[in-house]
PDB file of C-alpha atoms in Angstrom:
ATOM      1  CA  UNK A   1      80.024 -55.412  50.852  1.00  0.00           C
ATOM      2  CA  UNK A   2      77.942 -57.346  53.378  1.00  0.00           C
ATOM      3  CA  UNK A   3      79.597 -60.824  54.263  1.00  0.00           C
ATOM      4  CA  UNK A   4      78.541 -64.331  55.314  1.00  0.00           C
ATOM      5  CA  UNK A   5      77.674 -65.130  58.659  1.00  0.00           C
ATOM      6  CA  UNK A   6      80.903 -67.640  58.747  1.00  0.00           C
ATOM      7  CA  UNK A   7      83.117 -64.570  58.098  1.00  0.00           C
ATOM      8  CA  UNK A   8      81.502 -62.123  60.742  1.00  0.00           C
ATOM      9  CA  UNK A   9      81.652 -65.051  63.092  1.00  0.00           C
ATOM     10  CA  UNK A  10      85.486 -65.036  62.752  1.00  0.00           C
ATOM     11  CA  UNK A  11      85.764 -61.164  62.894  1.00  0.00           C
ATOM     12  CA  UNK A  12      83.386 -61.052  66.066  1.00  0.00           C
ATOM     13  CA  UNK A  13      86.198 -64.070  67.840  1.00  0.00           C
ATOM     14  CA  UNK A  14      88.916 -62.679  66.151  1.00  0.00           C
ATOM     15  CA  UNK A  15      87.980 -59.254  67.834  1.00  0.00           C
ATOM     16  CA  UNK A  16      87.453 -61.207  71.482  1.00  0.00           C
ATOM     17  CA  UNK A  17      90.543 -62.873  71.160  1.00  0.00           C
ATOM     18  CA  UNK A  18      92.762 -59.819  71.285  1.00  0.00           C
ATOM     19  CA  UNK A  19      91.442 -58.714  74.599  1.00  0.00           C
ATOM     20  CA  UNK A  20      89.614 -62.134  75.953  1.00  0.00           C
ATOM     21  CA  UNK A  21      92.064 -64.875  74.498  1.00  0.00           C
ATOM     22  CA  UNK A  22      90.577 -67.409  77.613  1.00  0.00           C
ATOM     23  CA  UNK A  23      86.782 -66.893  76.345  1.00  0.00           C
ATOM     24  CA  UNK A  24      86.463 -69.745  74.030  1.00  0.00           C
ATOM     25  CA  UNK A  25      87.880 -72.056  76.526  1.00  0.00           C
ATOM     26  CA  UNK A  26      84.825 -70.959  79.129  1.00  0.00           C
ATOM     27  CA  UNK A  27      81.995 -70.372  76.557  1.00  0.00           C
ATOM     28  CA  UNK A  28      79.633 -72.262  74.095  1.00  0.00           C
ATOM     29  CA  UNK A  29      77.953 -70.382  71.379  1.00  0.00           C
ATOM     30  CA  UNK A  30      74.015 -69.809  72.894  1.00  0.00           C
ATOM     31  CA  UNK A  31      72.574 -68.242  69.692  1.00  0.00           C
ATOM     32  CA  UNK A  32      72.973 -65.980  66.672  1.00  0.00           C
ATOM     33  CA  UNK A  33      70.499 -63.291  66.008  1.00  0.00           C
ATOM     34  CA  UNK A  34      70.120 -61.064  63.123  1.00  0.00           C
ATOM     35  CA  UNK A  35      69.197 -57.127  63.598  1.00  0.00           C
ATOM     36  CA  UNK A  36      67.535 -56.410  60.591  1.00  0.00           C
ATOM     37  CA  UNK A  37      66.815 -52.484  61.567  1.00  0.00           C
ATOM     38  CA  UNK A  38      70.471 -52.031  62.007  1.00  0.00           C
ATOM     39  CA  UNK A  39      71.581 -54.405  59.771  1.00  0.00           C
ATOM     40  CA  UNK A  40      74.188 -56.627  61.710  1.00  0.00           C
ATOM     41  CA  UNK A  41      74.268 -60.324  63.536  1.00  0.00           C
ATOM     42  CA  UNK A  42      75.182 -60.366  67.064  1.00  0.00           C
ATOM     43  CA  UNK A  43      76.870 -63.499  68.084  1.00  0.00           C
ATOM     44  CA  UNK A  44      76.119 -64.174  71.935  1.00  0.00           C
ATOM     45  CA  UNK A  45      78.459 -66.931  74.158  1.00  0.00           C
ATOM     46  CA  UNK A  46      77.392 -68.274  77.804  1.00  0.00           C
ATOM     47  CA  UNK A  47      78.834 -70.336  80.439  1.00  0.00           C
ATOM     48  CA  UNK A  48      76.968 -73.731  80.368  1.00  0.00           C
ATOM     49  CA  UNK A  49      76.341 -76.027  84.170  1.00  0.00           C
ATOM     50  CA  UNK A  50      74.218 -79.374  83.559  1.00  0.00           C
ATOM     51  CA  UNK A  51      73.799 -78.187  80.355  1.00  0.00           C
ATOM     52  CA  UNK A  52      71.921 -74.922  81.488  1.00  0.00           C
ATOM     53  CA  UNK A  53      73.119 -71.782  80.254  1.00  0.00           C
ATOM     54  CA  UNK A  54      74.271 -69.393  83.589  1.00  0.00           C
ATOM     55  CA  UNK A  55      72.729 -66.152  83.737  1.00  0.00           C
ATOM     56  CA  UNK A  56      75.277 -63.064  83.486  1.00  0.00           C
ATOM     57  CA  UNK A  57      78.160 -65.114  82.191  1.00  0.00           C
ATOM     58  CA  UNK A  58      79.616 -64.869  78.729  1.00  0.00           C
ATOM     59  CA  UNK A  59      79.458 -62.123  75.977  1.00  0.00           C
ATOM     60  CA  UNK A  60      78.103 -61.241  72.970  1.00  0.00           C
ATOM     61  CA  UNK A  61      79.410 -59.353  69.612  1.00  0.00           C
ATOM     62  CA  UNK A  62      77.922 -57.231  67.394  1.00  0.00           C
ATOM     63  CA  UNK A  63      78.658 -56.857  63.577  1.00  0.00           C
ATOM     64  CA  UNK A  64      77.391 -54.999  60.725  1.00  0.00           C
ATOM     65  CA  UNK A  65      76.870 -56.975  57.862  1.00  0.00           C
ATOM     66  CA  UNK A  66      80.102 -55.291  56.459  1.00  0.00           C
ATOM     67  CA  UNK A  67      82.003 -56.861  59.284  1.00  0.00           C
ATOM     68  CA  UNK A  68      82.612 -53.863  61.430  1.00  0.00           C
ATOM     69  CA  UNK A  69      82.107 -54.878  65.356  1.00  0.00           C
ATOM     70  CA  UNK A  70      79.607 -52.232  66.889  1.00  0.00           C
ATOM     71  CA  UNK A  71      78.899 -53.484  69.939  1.00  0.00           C
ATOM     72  CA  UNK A  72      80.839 -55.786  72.372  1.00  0.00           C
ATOM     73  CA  UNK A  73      80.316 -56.520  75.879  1.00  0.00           C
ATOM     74  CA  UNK A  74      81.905 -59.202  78.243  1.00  0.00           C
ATOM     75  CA  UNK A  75      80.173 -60.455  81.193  1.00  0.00           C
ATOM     76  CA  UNK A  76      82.881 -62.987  82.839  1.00  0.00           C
ATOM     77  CA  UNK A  77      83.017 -66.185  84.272  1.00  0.00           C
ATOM     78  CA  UNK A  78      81.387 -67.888  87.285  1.00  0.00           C
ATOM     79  CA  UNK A  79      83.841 -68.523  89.645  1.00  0.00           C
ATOM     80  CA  UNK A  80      81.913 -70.062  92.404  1.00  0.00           C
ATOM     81  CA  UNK A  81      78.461 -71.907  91.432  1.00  0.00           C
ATOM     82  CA  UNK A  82      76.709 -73.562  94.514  1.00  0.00           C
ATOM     83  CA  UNK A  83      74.264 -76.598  93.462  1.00  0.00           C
ATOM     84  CA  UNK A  84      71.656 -77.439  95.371  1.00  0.00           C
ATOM     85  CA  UNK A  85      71.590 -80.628  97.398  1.00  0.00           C
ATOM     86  CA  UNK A  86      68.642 -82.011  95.511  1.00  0.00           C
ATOM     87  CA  UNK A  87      66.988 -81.495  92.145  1.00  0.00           C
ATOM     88  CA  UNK A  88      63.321 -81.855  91.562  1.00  0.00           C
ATOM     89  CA  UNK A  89      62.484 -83.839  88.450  1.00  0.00           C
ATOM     90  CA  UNK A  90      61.272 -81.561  85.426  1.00  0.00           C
ATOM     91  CA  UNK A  91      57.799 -83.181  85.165  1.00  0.00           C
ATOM     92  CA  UNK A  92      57.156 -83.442  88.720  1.00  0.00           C
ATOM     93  CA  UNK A  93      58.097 -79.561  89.073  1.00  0.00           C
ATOM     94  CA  UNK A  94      54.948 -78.434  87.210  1.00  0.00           C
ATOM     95  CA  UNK A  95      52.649 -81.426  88.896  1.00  0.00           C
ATOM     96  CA  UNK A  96      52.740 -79.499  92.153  1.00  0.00           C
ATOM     97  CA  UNK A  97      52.419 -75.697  91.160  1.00  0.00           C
TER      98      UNK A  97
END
């Protein structure tokens, strides 16, 4: 029986809970995708600064449609982020290249 993306969104937290229970207080959903070849949805969490996802933070979970998890893997938190002193203006960054 292949189920709704709401209820493989709860199995794929309900599965990080038991060994991550902190992770949804450090991550924001970044995206859903859907795996057609292998027929599952892989729900993938990051670590947000400025509203900028951080690289290698996060996880992601992988269901089959029938709400089995098949692929999990946890990247962590950034503990120590370092912001530059100054940041250059979006429109002016592309001006100068």
């Amino acid at each position: 029986m292949v189920l709704a993306e709401k209820s493989l969104h709860e199995r794929a937290l309900q599965y990080v809970m038991v060994y991550y229970p902190e992770a949804l207080d450090n991550f924001i959903l970044e995206k859903i995708s859907v795996n057609n070849d292998k027929k599952s949805m892989q729900f993938t969490y990051v670590q947000q600064l400025l509203n900028l996802p951080l690289p290698r933070t996060g996880f992601f979970v992988e269901t089959a449609l029938e709400g089995e998890v098949i692929h999990f893997h946890y990247y962590g938190v950034a503990k120590e982020i370092t912001l530059p002193e100054n940041l250059l203006a979006k429109e002016l960054g592309w001006k100068n290249a």
